[in-house]
Amino acid sequence: MHLALGLLYVAVLVLSTVGHEAVAEGARVLFGVIGMAAAIRAARSPAMLPRLRQAWRAVTVSLAVLIISPLLFAGLRAAGITAADDVTHVVFVLTLLVALQRFPLAPTTGRERWKAALDAGTVLAGGMVLLWYVSFGPYVDAHGLSLAVVVAAGVYPIADLALLFVVARALLRGSDPSALRPLRLLAAGTLVLLAGDGVHGYLHGHGQIEMHSPWQLVCWITADALLAAAAAEQCRTNAAGPREIRGTPRHSQYLPFAAVAMAHALMLTAAWQEQSLYPWGGLAIGGTVLSTLVLFRQKLVQRESDEQALTDGLTGLANRARFRATSHRNLARNARTGLYCAVLVIDMNRFKEVNDTLGHNSGDLVLVEFAQVLRRCVPAPGLPCRMGGDEFSVVLTDLEYPEQAYDVAGRIAAAMGPVAVDNQLVPLAASIGVAVSAPGELTHDEIVHRADLAMYRAKALGPQTRWAVWQESLEAQPAA
């Protein structure tokens, strides 16, 4: 589907840019039909969350507006409305805005919602700077334009900026993982639509009111093609079924930084074009340097905060939250790469006796020593984790065969021995359960459940360090 869309897009683009404006108008309708058909199919999928199905129904309505826009344009022109093309375009943008607002967002706290709103506002401010420079500003600065024309000039930018804010909020808050790639395509389409409308406003601001430049047509056709591709992508990913809505995708966190960088680039460009090194050139350069330094410092602080939130304070190993996130990510990636994943669940034996006889400080030292054992025995890119108390886990990924996970369990068992704590030798012993997932076989909860059962099997063998591998027969046995 994507290949066919790509070939069609290239063919239409070539014909449109060599003077066939009618081809461009027909192509917009054609992409609308393709996108509407895909959106209807996506909205009917029982594999999606109900809120996501509602969103794609709303996208279907928006694409229907795109399809009938030539008829709507002709009817408005027949009624004597000279700005018929503006009306049809704004109606399309507004219906798309309503559709994008329907996409489900990840549940967050009040503080996280404010953070996402501020980040989306930063992206919005960057878009405002761009549109002011290339589109709306020329209207305000031009002489001889009526107030009505100036006000009408703001309709395009305001509608596009509203679209940009809604898409940025969805990407920054997080959504259903199956909608992530379609949302990115919708975001790309919104940005291209904004660029096309910026060209439209620039031409109007410079008196070229009736012109449709090749660049403007390219932007509008590209935006429509991206909307169709987003609907097709949603159909492709529906087979995976509904999944837990998660927070901000990693790459989306850079959207506010990109918006700030674009705004400063425009300031520097304006200062250079006006040949005004004093005072605006120096001020723009200084403001850019200051903002860059502050952004880098903020990124470092954010990374440090994220590390603290995902790290066990006592041992320095990954904590339960990072264990879960890493396991989800590795299982999804290995389903694509065809490699195995494994989880080791480790419970220390007789640890309560250490706390009762030597005290909690000595118990903490034992946990720290055991963490060092895991660091030595778990090869990269494996991740040793402390789940809490005397419970540990290990995530192993990119395994070519299951026996590699067994080797790691054996190394951990062989490395166990007495450690010196407060001038006393304290024996280290643990029960280790191993579960392996073939590519795409298990979910995170399933593989952890299997590793737990294997760990209980190892614990039942005695207080010495033992390790066991999950077998189907363990499902029928009660946990120890």
PDB file of C-alpha atoms in Angstrom, residues 77-289:
ATOM      1  CA  ARG A  77     -18.431  30.570  -6.460  1.00  0.00           C
ATOM      2  CA  ALA A  78     -21.853  30.250  -8.094  1.00  0.00           C
ATOM      3  CA  ALA A  79     -23.334  31.960  -5.038  1.00  0.00           C
ATOM      4  CA  GLY A  80     -20.994  34.903  -5.582  1.00  0.00           C
ATOM      5  CA  ILE A  81     -18.561  34.175  -2.719  1.00  0.00           C
ATOM      6  CA  THR A  82     -15.184  35.307  -4.046  1.00  0.00           C
ATOM      7  CA  ALA A  83     -13.199  33.627  -1.273  1.00  0.00           C
ATOM      8  CA  ALA A  84     -14.673  30.194  -2.013  1.00  0.00           C
ATOM      9  CA  ASP A  85     -11.254  28.487  -2.074  1.00  0.00           C
ATOM     10  CA  ASP A  86     -10.446  29.930   1.357  1.00  0.00           C
ATOM     11  CA  VAL A  87     -13.763  28.728   2.801  1.00  0.00           C
ATOM     12  CA  THR A  88     -13.360  25.159   1.516  1.00  0.00           C
ATOM     13  CA  HIS A  89      -9.780  24.956   2.760  1.00  0.00           C
ATOM     14  CA  VAL A  90     -10.630  26.264   6.226  1.00  0.00           C
ATOM     15  CA  VAL A  91     -13.557  23.841   6.534  1.00  0.00           C
ATOM     16  CA  PHE A  92     -11.191  20.973   5.709  1.00  0.00           C
ATOM     17  CA  VAL A  93      -8.627  22.157   8.284  1.00  0.00           C
ATOM     18  CA  LEU A  94     -11.262  22.612  10.993  1.00  0.00           C
ATOM     19  CA  THR A  95     -12.738  19.126  10.485  1.00  0.00           C
ATOM     20  CA  LEU A  96      -9.227  17.685  10.603  1.00  0.00           C
ATOM     21  CA  LEU A  97      -8.646  19.616  13.832  1.00  0.00           C
ATOM     22  CA  VAL A  98     -11.729  18.044  15.409  1.00  0.00           C
ATOM     23  CA  ALA A  99     -10.543  14.597  14.269  1.00  0.00           C
ATOM     24  CA  LEU A 100      -7.075  14.961  15.757  1.00  0.00           C
ATOM     25  CA  GLN A 101      -8.554  16.026  19.087  1.00  0.00           C
ATOM     26  CA  ARG A 102     -10.268  12.633  19.306  1.00  0.00           C
ATOM     27  CA  PHE A 103      -7.053  10.618  19.473  1.00  0.00           C
ATOM     28  CA  PRO A 104      -6.684   9.018  22.934  1.00  0.00           C
ATOM     29  CA  LEU A 105      -3.939  10.414  25.142  1.00  0.00           C
ATOM     30  CA  ALA A 106      -1.951   8.657  27.823  1.00  0.00           C
ATOM     31  CA  PRO A 107      -3.256   9.130  31.393  1.00  0.00           C
ATOM     32  CA  THR A 108      -1.067  11.579  33.279  1.00  0.00           C
ATOM     33  CA  THR A 109      -0.905  13.570  36.472  1.00  0.00           C
ATOM     34  CA  GLY A 110      -1.803  17.247  36.556  1.00  0.00           C
ATOM     35  CA  ARG A 111       1.850  18.232  36.533  1.00  0.00           C
ATOM     36  CA  GLU A 112       2.590  16.019  33.533  1.00  0.00           C
ATOM     37  CA  ARG A 113      -0.366  17.517  31.654  1.00  0.00           C
ATOM     38  CA  TRP A 114       0.992  21.001  32.307  1.00  0.00           C
ATOM     39  CA  LYS A 115       4.408  19.911  31.121  1.00  0.00           C
ATOM     40  CA  ALA A 116       2.982  18.454  27.896  1.00  0.00           C
ATOM     41  CA  ALA A 117       0.886  21.607  27.361  1.00  0.00           C
ATOM     42  CA  LEU A 118       3.923  23.857  27.847  1.00  0.00           C
ATOM     43  CA  ASP A 119       5.988  21.761  25.444  1.00  0.00           C
ATOM     44  CA  ALA A 120       3.169  21.855  22.881  1.00  0.00           C
ATOM     45  CA  GLY A 121       2.936  25.602  23.451  1.00  0.00           C
ATOM     46  CA  THR A 122       6.636  25.896  22.654  1.00  0.00           C
ATOM     47  CA  VAL A 123       6.055  24.095  19.359  1.00  0.00           C
ATOM     48  CA  LEU A 124       3.075  26.397  18.728  1.00  0.00           C
ATOM     49  CA  ALA A 125       5.177  29.500  19.392  1.00  0.00           C
ATOM     50  CA  GLY A 126       7.787  28.290  16.907  1.00  0.00           C
ATOM     51  CA  GLY A 127       5.056  27.844  14.304  1.00  0.00           C
ATOM     52  CA  MET A 128       3.764  31.343  15.043  1.00  0.00           C
ATOM     53  CA  VAL A 129       7.212  32.807  14.433  1.00  0.00           C
ATOM     54  CA  LEU A 130       7.437  30.989  11.097  1.00  0.00           C
ATOM     55  CA  LEU A 131       3.996  32.058   9.909  1.00  0.00           C
ATOM     56  CA  TRP A 132       4.523  35.657  11.022  1.00  0.00           C
ATOM     57  CA  TYR A 133       7.767  35.839   9.041  1.00  0.00           C
ATOM     58  CA  VAL A 134       6.553  34.252   5.803  1.00  0.00           C
ATOM     59  CA  SER A 135       2.791  34.790   5.791  1.00  0.00           C
ATOM     60  CA  PHE A 136       0.932  37.018   8.213  1.00  0.00           C
ATOM     61  CA  GLY A 137       3.637  39.643   8.670  1.00  0.00           C
ATOM     62  CA  PRO A 138       3.605  40.742   5.013  1.00  0.00           C
ATOM     63  CA  TYR A 139      -0.134  41.403   5.265  1.00  0.00           C
ATOM     64  CA  VAL A 140       0.299  43.638   8.296  1.00  0.00           C
ATOM     65  CA  ASP A 141       3.252  45.462   6.775  1.00  0.00           C
ATOM     66  CA  ALA A 142       1.727  45.935   3.322  1.00  0.00           C
ATOM     67  CA  HIS A 143       0.162  49.303   2.461  1.00  0.00           C
ATOM     68  CA  GLY A 144      -3.238  49.705   0.919  1.00  0.00           C
ATOM     69  CA  LEU A 145      -4.777  46.499   2.253  1.00  0.00           C
ATOM     70  CA  SER A 146      -8.151  46.745   3.939  1.00  0.00           C
ATOM     71  CA  LEU A 147      -8.770  45.583   7.505  1.00  0.00           C
ATOM     72  CA  ALA A 148     -10.995  42.803   6.174  1.00  0.00           C
ATOM     73  CA  VAL A 149      -8.136  41.448   4.066  1.00  0.00           C
ATOM     74  CA  VAL A 150      -5.730  41.566   7.018  1.00  0.00           C
ATOM     75  CA  VAL A 151      -8.220  39.758   9.269  1.00  0.00           C
ATOM     76  CA  ALA A 152      -8.912  37.149   6.584  1.00  0.00           C
ATOM     77  CA  ALA A 153      -5.182  36.600   6.258  1.00  0.00           C
ATOM     78  CA  GLY A 154      -5.097  35.389   9.848  1.00  0.00           C
ATOM     79  CA  VAL A 155      -7.609  32.574   9.271  1.00  0.00           C
ATOM     80  CA  TYR A 156      -5.121  30.285   7.539  1.00  0.00           C
ATOM     81  CA  PRO A 157      -2.325  30.687  10.124  1.00  0.00           C
ATOM     82  CA  ILE A 158      -4.652  30.375  13.119  1.00  0.00           C
ATOM     83  CA  ALA A 159      -6.271  27.186  11.784  1.00  0.00           C
ATOM     84  CA  ASP A 160      -2.886  25.660  10.956  1.00  0.00           C
ATOM     85  CA  LEU A 161      -1.438  26.607  14.345  1.00  0.00           C
ATOM     86  CA  ALA A 162      -4.383  24.963  16.088  1.00  0.00           C
ATOM     87  CA  LEU A 163      -3.649  21.790  14.104  1.00  0.00           C
ATOM     88  CA  LEU A 164       0.016  21.996  15.052  1.00  0.00           C
ATOM     89  CA  PHE A 165      -0.811  22.374  18.751  1.00  0.00           C
ATOM     90  CA  VAL A 166      -3.181  19.378  18.802  1.00  0.00           C
ATOM     91  CA  VAL A 167      -0.730  17.079  16.995  1.00  0.00           C
ATOM     92  CA  ALA A 168       2.185  18.199  19.177  1.00  0.00           C
ATOM     93  CA  ARG A 169       0.135  17.576  22.310  1.00  0.00           C
ATOM     94  CA  ALA A 170      -0.748  14.053  21.162  1.00  0.00           C
ATOM     95  CA  LEU A 171       2.889  13.212  20.407  1.00  0.00           C
ATOM     96  CA  LEU A 172       4.172  14.747  23.640  1.00  0.00           C
ATOM     97  CA  ARG A 173       1.521  13.175  25.886  1.00  0.00           C
ATOM     98  CA  GLY A 174       1.742   9.738  24.293  1.00  0.00           C
ATOM     99  CA  SER A 175      -1.038   7.600  22.846  1.00  0.00           C
ATOM    100  CA  ASP A 176      -1.925   4.057  21.858  1.00  0.00           C
ATOM    101  CA  PRO A 177       1.354   2.556  20.504  1.00  0.00           C
ATOM    102  CA  SER A 178      -0.487   1.322  17.396  1.00  0.00           C
ATOM    103  CA  ALA A 179      -1.347   4.956  16.587  1.00  0.00           C
ATOM    104  CA  LEU A 180       2.180   6.302  17.057  1.00  0.00           C
ATOM    105  CA  ARG A 181       3.379   5.932  13.451  1.00  0.00           C
ATOM    106  CA  PRO A 182       0.064   7.201  11.996  1.00  0.00           C
ATOM    107  CA  LEU A 183       0.254  10.197  14.349  1.00  0.00           C
ATOM    108  CA  ARG A 184       3.767  10.941  13.148  1.00  0.00           C
ATOM    109  CA  LEU A 185       2.555  10.869   9.552  1.00  0.00           C
ATOM    110  CA  LEU A 186      -0.334  13.147  10.507  1.00  0.00           C
ATOM    111  CA  ALA A 187       2.144  15.478  12.211  1.00  0.00           C
ATOM    112  CA  ALA A 188       4.319  15.540   9.094  1.00  0.00           C
ATOM    113  CA  GLY A 189       1.236  16.274   6.982  1.00  0.00           C
ATOM    114  CA  THR A 190       0.292  19.122   9.311  1.00  0.00           C
ATOM    115  CA  LEU A 191       3.748  20.666   9.021  1.00  0.00           C
ATOM    116  CA  VAL A 192       3.678  20.422   5.223  1.00  0.00           C
ATOM    117  CA  LEU A 193       0.163  21.887   5.170  1.00  0.00           C
ATOM    118  CA  LEU A 194       1.414  24.748   7.331  1.00  0.00           C
ATOM    119  CA  ALA A 195       4.276  25.332   4.874  1.00  0.00           C
ATOM    120  CA  GLY A 196       1.886  25.362   1.914  1.00  0.00           C
ATOM    121  CA  ASP A 197      -0.425  27.821   3.628  1.00  0.00           C
ATOM    122  CA  GLY A 198       2.597  29.934   4.494  1.00  0.00           C
ATOM    123  CA  VAL A 199       3.454  30.155   0.789  1.00  0.00           C
ATOM    124  CA  HIS A 200      -0.175  30.983   0.062  1.00  0.00           C
ATOM    125  CA  GLY A 201      -0.087  33.836   2.575  1.00  0.00           C
ATOM    126  CA  TYR A 202       3.268  35.068   1.295  1.00  0.00           C
ATOM    127  CA  LEU A 203       1.930  35.306  -2.254  1.00  0.00           C
ATOM    128  CA  HIS A 204      -1.185  37.150  -1.103  1.00  0.00           C
ATOM    129  CA  GLY A 205       0.888  39.509   0.989  1.00  0.00           C
ATOM    130  CA  HIS A 206       2.966  40.431  -2.040  1.00  0.00           C
ATOM    131  CA  GLY A 207      -0.020  41.063  -4.305  1.00  0.00           C
ATOM    132  CA  GLN A 208       0.072  37.730  -6.145  1.00  0.00           C
ATOM    133  CA  ILE A 209      -3.463  36.905  -5.013  1.00  0.00           C
ATOM    134  CA  GLU A 210      -4.529  34.633  -7.853  1.00  0.00           C
ATOM    135  CA  MET A 211      -1.319  32.661  -8.167  1.00  0.00           C
ATOM    136  CA  HIS A 212      -0.830  29.038  -7.130  1.00  0.00           C
ATOM    137  CA  SER A 213       2.914  28.512  -7.169  1.00  0.00           C
ATOM    138  CA  PRO A 214       4.406  25.068  -7.895  1.00  0.00           C
ATOM    139  CA  TRP A 215       5.773  24.986  -4.333  1.00  0.00           C
ATOM    140  CA  GLN A 216       2.323  25.665  -2.919  1.00  0.00           C
ATOM    141  CA  LEU A 217       0.815  22.822  -4.964  1.00  0.00           C
ATOM    142  CA  VAL A 218       3.633  20.486  -3.892  1.00  0.00           C
ATOM    143  CA  CYS A 219       2.936  21.232  -0.226  1.00  0.00           C
ATOM    144  CA  TRP A 220      -0.812  20.670  -0.465  1.00  0.00           C
ATOM    145  CA  ILE A 221      -0.462  17.450  -2.478  1.00  0.00           C
ATOM    146  CA  THR A 222       2.192  16.160  -0.079  1.00  0.00           C
ATOM    147  CA  ALA A 223       0.003  16.914   2.937  1.00  0.00           C
ATOM    148  CA  ASP A 224      -2.926  15.013   1.396  1.00  0.00           C
ATOM    149  CA  ALA A 225      -0.668  12.069   0.522  1.00  0.00           C
ATOM    150  CA  LEU A 226       0.630  11.944   4.105  1.00  0.00           C
ATOM    151  CA  LEU A 227      -2.935  11.884   5.462  1.00  0.00           C
ATOM    152  CA  ALA A 228      -3.719   8.933   3.188  1.00  0.00           C
ATOM    153  CA  ALA A 229      -0.474   7.219   4.264  1.00  0.00           C
ATOM    154  CA  ALA A 230      -1.395   7.729   7.935  1.00  0.00           C
ATOM    155  CA  ALA A 231      -4.735   5.973   7.434  1.00  0.00           C
ATOM    156  CA  ALA A 232      -3.050   3.142   5.515  1.00  0.00           C
ATOM    157  CA  GLU A 233      -0.449   2.783   8.269  1.00  0.00           C
ATOM    158  CA  GLN A 234      -3.182   2.511  10.897  1.00  0.00           C
ATOM    159  CA  CYS A 235      -4.732  -0.353   8.936  1.00  0.00           C
ATOM    160  CA  ARG A 236      -1.341  -2.064   8.771  1.00  0.00           C
ATOM    161  CA  THR A 237      -0.721  -1.883  12.515  1.00  0.00           C
ATOM    162  CA  ASN A 238      -4.232  -2.887  13.622  1.00  0.00           C
ATOM    163  CA  ALA A 239      -3.329  -6.566  13.486  1.00  0.00           C
ATOM    164  CA  ALA A 240      -1.317  -6.174  16.700  1.00  0.00           C
ATOM    165  CA  GLY A 241      -4.493  -5.440  18.689  1.00  0.00           C
ATOM    166  CA  PRO A 242      -5.104  -2.893  21.445  1.00  0.00           C
ATOM    167  CA  ARG A 243      -2.158  -2.178  23.684  1.00  0.00           C
ATOM    168  CA  GLU A 244      -1.516  -0.193  26.796  1.00  0.00           C
ATOM    169  CA  ILE A 245      -1.422   3.566  26.191  1.00  0.00           C
ATOM    170  CA  ARG A 246       2.026   4.788  27.157  1.00  0.00           C
ATOM    171  CA  GLY A 247       3.699   8.108  27.711  1.00  0.00           C
ATOM    172  CA  THR A 248       5.809  10.357  25.570  1.00  0.00           C
ATOM    173  CA  PRO A 249       7.739   8.623  22.753  1.00  0.00           C
ATOM    174  CA  ARG A 250      11.454   9.297  23.082  1.00  0.00           C
ATOM    175  CA  HIS A 251      11.903  11.206  19.813  1.00  0.00           C
ATOM    176  CA  SER A 252       8.861  13.406  20.434  1.00  0.00           C
ATOM    177  CA  GLN A 253      10.607  14.976  23.422  1.00  0.00           C
ATOM    178  CA  TYR A 254      12.828  16.883  20.992  1.00  0.00           C
ATOM    179  CA  LEU A 255       9.912  18.733  19.350  1.00  0.00           C
ATOM    180  CA  PRO A 256      10.127  21.813  21.652  1.00  0.00           C
ATOM    181  CA  PHE A 257      13.896  22.048  21.079  1.00  0.00           C
ATOM    182  CA  ALA A 258      13.379  21.891  17.307  1.00  0.00           C
ATOM    183  CA  ALA A 259      10.788  24.685  17.508  1.00  0.00           C
ATOM    184  CA  VAL A 260      13.136  26.931  19.502  1.00  0.00           C
ATOM    185  CA  ALA A 261      15.991  26.229  17.061  1.00  0.00           C
ATOM    186  CA  MET A 262      13.777  27.129  14.089  1.00  0.00           C
ATOM    187  CA  ALA A 263      12.666  30.396  15.690  1.00  0.00           C
ATOM    188  CA  HIS A 264      16.253  31.472  16.345  1.00  0.00           C
ATOM    189  CA  ALA A 265      17.288  30.470  12.824  1.00  0.00           C
ATOM    190  CA  LEU A 266      14.570  32.766  11.462  1.00  0.00           C
ATOM    191  CA  MET A 267      15.776  35.642  13.652  1.00  0.00           C
ATOM    192  CA  LEU A 268      19.316  35.220  12.395  1.00  0.00           C
ATOM    193  CA  THR A 269      18.058  34.994   8.799  1.00  0.00           C
ATOM    194  CA  ALA A 270      16.024  38.180   9.183  1.00  0.00           C
ATOM    195  CA  ALA A 271      18.971  40.068  10.695  1.00  0.00           C
ATOM    196  CA  TRP A 272      21.211  38.909   7.832  1.00  0.00           C
ATOM    197  CA  GLN A 273      18.716  39.818   5.114  1.00  0.00           C
ATOM    198  CA  GLU A 274      18.137  43.270   6.585  1.00  0.00           C
ATOM    199  CA  GLN A 275      21.920  43.728   6.921  1.00  0.00           C
ATOM    200  CA  SER A 276      21.278  45.061  10.392  1.00  0.00           C
ATOM    201  CA  LEU A 277      24.214  43.731  12.396  1.00  0.00           C
ATOM    202  CA  TYR A 278      23.672  46.581  14.822  1.00  0.00           C
ATOM    203  CA  PRO A 279      21.654  46.235  16.884  1.00  0.00           C
ATOM    204  CA  TRP A 280      19.569  43.257  15.705  1.00  0.00           C
ATOM    205  CA  GLY A 281      22.360  41.004  14.441  1.00  0.00           C
ATOM    206  CA  GLY A 282      24.269  40.969  17.725  1.00  0.00           C
ATOM    207  CA  LEU A 283      21.087  40.660  19.778  1.00  0.00           C
ATOM    208  CA  ALA A 284      19.853  37.720  17.668  1.00  0.00           C
ATOM    209  CA  ILE A 285      23.206  35.928  17.923  1.00  0.00           C
ATOM    210  CA  GLY A 286      23.415  36.543  21.661  1.00  0.00           C
ATOM    211  CA  GLY A 287      19.845  35.388  22.227  1.00  0.00           C
ATOM    212  CA  THR A 288      20.504  32.249  20.189  1.00  0.00           C
ATOM    213  CA  VAL A 289      23.642  31.367  22.158  1.00  0.00           C
TER     214      VAL A 289
END
